[in-house]
Each structure stands twice: as C-alpha cells, then as structure tokens.
PDB file of C-alpha atoms in Angstrom:
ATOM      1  CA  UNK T  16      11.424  14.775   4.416  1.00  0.00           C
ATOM      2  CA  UNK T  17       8.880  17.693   3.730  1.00  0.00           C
ATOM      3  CA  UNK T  18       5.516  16.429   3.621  1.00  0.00           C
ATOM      4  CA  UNK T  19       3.199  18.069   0.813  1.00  0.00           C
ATOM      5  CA  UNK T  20      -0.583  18.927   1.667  1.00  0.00           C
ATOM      6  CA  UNK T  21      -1.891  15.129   0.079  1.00  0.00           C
ATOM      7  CA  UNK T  22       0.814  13.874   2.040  1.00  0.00           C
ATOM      8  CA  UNK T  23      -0.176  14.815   5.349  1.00  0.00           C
ATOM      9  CA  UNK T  24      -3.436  14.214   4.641  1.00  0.00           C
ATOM     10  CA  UNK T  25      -2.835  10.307   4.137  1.00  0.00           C
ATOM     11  CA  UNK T  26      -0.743  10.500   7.368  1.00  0.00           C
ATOM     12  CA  UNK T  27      -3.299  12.048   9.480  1.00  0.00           C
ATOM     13  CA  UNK T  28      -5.992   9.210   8.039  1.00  0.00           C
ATOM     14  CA  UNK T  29      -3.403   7.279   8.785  1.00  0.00           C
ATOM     15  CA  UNK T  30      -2.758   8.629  12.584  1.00  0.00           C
ATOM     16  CA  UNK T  31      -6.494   8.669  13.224  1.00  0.00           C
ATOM     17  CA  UNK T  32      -7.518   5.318  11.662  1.00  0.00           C
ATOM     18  CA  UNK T  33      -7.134   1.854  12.752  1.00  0.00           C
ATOM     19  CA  UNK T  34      -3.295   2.369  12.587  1.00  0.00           C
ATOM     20  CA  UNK T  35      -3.599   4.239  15.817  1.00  0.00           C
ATOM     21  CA  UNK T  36      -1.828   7.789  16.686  1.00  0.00           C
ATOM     22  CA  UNK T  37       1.903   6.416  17.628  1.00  0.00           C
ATOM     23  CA  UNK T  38       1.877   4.800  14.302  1.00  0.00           C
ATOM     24  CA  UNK T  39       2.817   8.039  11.799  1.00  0.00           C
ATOM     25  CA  UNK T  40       6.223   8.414  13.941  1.00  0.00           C
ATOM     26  CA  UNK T  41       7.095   4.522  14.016  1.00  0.00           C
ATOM     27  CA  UNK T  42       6.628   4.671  10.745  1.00  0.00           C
ATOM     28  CA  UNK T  43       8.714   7.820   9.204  1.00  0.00           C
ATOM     29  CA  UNK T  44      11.311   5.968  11.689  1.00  0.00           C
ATOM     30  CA  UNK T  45      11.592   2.784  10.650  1.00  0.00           C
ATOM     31  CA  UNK T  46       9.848   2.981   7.377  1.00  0.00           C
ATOM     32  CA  UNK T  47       9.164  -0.872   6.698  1.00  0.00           C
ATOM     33  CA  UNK T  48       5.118   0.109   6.268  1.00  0.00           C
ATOM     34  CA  UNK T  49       4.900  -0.632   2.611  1.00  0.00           C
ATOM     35  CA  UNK T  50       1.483   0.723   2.066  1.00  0.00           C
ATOM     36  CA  UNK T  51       2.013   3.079   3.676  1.00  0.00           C
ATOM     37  CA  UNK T  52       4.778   4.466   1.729  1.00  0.00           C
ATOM     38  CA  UNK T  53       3.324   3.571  -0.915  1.00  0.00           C
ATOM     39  CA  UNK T  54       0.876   5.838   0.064  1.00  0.00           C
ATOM     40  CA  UNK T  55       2.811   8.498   0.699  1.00  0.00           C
ATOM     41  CA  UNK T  56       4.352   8.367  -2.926  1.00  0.00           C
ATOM     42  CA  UNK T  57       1.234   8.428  -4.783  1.00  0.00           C
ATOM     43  CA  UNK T  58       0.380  11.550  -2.386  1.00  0.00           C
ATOM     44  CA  UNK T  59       3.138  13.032  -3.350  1.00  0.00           C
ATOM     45  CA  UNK T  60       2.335  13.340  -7.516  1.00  0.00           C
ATOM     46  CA  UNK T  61      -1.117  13.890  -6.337  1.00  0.00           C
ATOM     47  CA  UNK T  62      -2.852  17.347  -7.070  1.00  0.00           C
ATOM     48  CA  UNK T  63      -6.084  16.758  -5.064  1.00  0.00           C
ATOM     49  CA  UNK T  64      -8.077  14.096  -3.627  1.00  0.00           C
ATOM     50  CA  UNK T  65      -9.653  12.781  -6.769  1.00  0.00           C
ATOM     51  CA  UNK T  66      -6.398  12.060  -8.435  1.00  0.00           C
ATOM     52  CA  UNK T  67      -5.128  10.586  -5.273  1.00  0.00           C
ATOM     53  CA  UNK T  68      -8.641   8.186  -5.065  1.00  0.00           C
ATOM     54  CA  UNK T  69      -8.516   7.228  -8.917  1.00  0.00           C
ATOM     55  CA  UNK T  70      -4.852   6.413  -8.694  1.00  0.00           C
ATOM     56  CA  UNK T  71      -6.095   4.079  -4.752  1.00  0.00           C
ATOM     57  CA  UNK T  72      -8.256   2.432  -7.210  1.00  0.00           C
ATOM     58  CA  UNK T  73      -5.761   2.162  -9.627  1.00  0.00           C
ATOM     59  CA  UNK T  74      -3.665   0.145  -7.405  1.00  0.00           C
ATOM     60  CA  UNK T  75      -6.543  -1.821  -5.789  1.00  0.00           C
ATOM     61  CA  UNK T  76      -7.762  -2.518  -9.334  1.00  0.00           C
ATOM     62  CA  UNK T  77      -4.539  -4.268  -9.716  1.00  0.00           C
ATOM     63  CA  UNK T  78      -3.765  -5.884  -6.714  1.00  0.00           C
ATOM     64  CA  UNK T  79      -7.234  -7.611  -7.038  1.00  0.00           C
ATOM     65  CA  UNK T  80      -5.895  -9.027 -10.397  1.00  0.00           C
ATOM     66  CA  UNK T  81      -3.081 -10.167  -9.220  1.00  0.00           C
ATOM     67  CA  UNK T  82      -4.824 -12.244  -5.998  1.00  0.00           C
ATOM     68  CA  UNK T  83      -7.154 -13.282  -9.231  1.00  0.00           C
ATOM     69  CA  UNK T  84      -3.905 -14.167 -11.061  1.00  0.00           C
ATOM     70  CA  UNK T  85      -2.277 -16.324  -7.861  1.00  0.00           C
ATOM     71  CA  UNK T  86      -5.318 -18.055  -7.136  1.00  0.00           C
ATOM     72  CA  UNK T  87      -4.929 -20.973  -9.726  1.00  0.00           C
ATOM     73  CA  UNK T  88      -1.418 -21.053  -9.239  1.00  0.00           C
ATOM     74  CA  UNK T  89      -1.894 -21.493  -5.642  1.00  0.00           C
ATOM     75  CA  UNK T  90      -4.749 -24.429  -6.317  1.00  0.00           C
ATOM     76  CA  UNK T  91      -2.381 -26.021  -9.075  1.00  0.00           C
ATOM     77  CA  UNK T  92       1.011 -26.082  -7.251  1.00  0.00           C
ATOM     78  CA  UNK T  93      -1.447 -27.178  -4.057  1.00  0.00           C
ATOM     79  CA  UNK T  94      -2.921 -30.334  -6.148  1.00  0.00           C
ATOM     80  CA  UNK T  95       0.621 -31.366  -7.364  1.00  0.00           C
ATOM     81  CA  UNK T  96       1.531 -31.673  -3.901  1.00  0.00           C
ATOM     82  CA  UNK T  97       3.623 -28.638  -4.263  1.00  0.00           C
ATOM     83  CA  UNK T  98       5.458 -26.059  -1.433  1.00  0.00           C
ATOM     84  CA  UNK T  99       4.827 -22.644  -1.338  1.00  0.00           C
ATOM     85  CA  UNK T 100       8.890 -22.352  -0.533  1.00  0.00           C
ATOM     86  CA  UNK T 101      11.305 -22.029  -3.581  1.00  0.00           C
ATOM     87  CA  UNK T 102      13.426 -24.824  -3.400  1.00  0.00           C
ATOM     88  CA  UNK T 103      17.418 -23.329  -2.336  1.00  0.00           C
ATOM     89  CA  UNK T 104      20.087 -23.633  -4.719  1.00  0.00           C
TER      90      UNK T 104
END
C-alpha cells in the first residue's frame, strides 16, 4: 500500500506519539488498529491538514453523540436489571 503525504503524516504522529515507534509496522501487519485505519482513510481523501482536522472533528463530533446516545440506554437496561450480553439464539 502506497502511503500519500496526509497519510504518512498520521503515521509518523502516530510512530512518535503515545503509540510508540514499533507500533506503525505492527500495525500495517496485522491491521486490527481501527482508529488507526480509520485514520489512515480519512488521510487518504484528505488535501491538507485542515480538511483532515475538520473531518477528526467530524468524527469526534459524532462519536460524542453516540456515547450521549448509549448513555440512557446503558442506565435503563442497568435499572431493569438488564445484561449488557445479547441473549444467544
């Protein structure tokens, strides 16, 4: 896979941040990091770093609504006396 110039950029914040500098191979090997595919994809459709910040914000935007969204249900199915775990079939 060819990396683009927003791409590698996310990787290297990626290599230098918290994720620590083996992490960028382990994960173009296994690639099970969700965000950070994720964050490779947006890269990738991204023309420069303000798009690629608007469309971070985007997503955190959203995944804050959602959380929003789950926290009722969580306090509702909790007060009914109810499992997190779907019941099998």
């Amino acid at each position: 896979m060819k990396l683009n110039t927003m791409q590698i950029q996310v990787a290297q914040i990626f290599e230098g941040g918290i994720y620590g500098p083996a992490r960028i191979l382990e994960d173009t090997q296994i690639q099970d990091d969700a965000l950070f595919l994720f964050l490779l994809q947006e890269a990738e459709i991204c023309s420069d770093t303000e798009e690629m910040k608007e469309r971070i914000t985007t997503a955190m935007d959203r995944l804050q609504d959602l959380l929003e969204a789950l926290e009722p249900s969580a306090n509702a199915a909790a007060e009914n006396g109810e499992d997190d775990v779907p019941a099998e079939a």
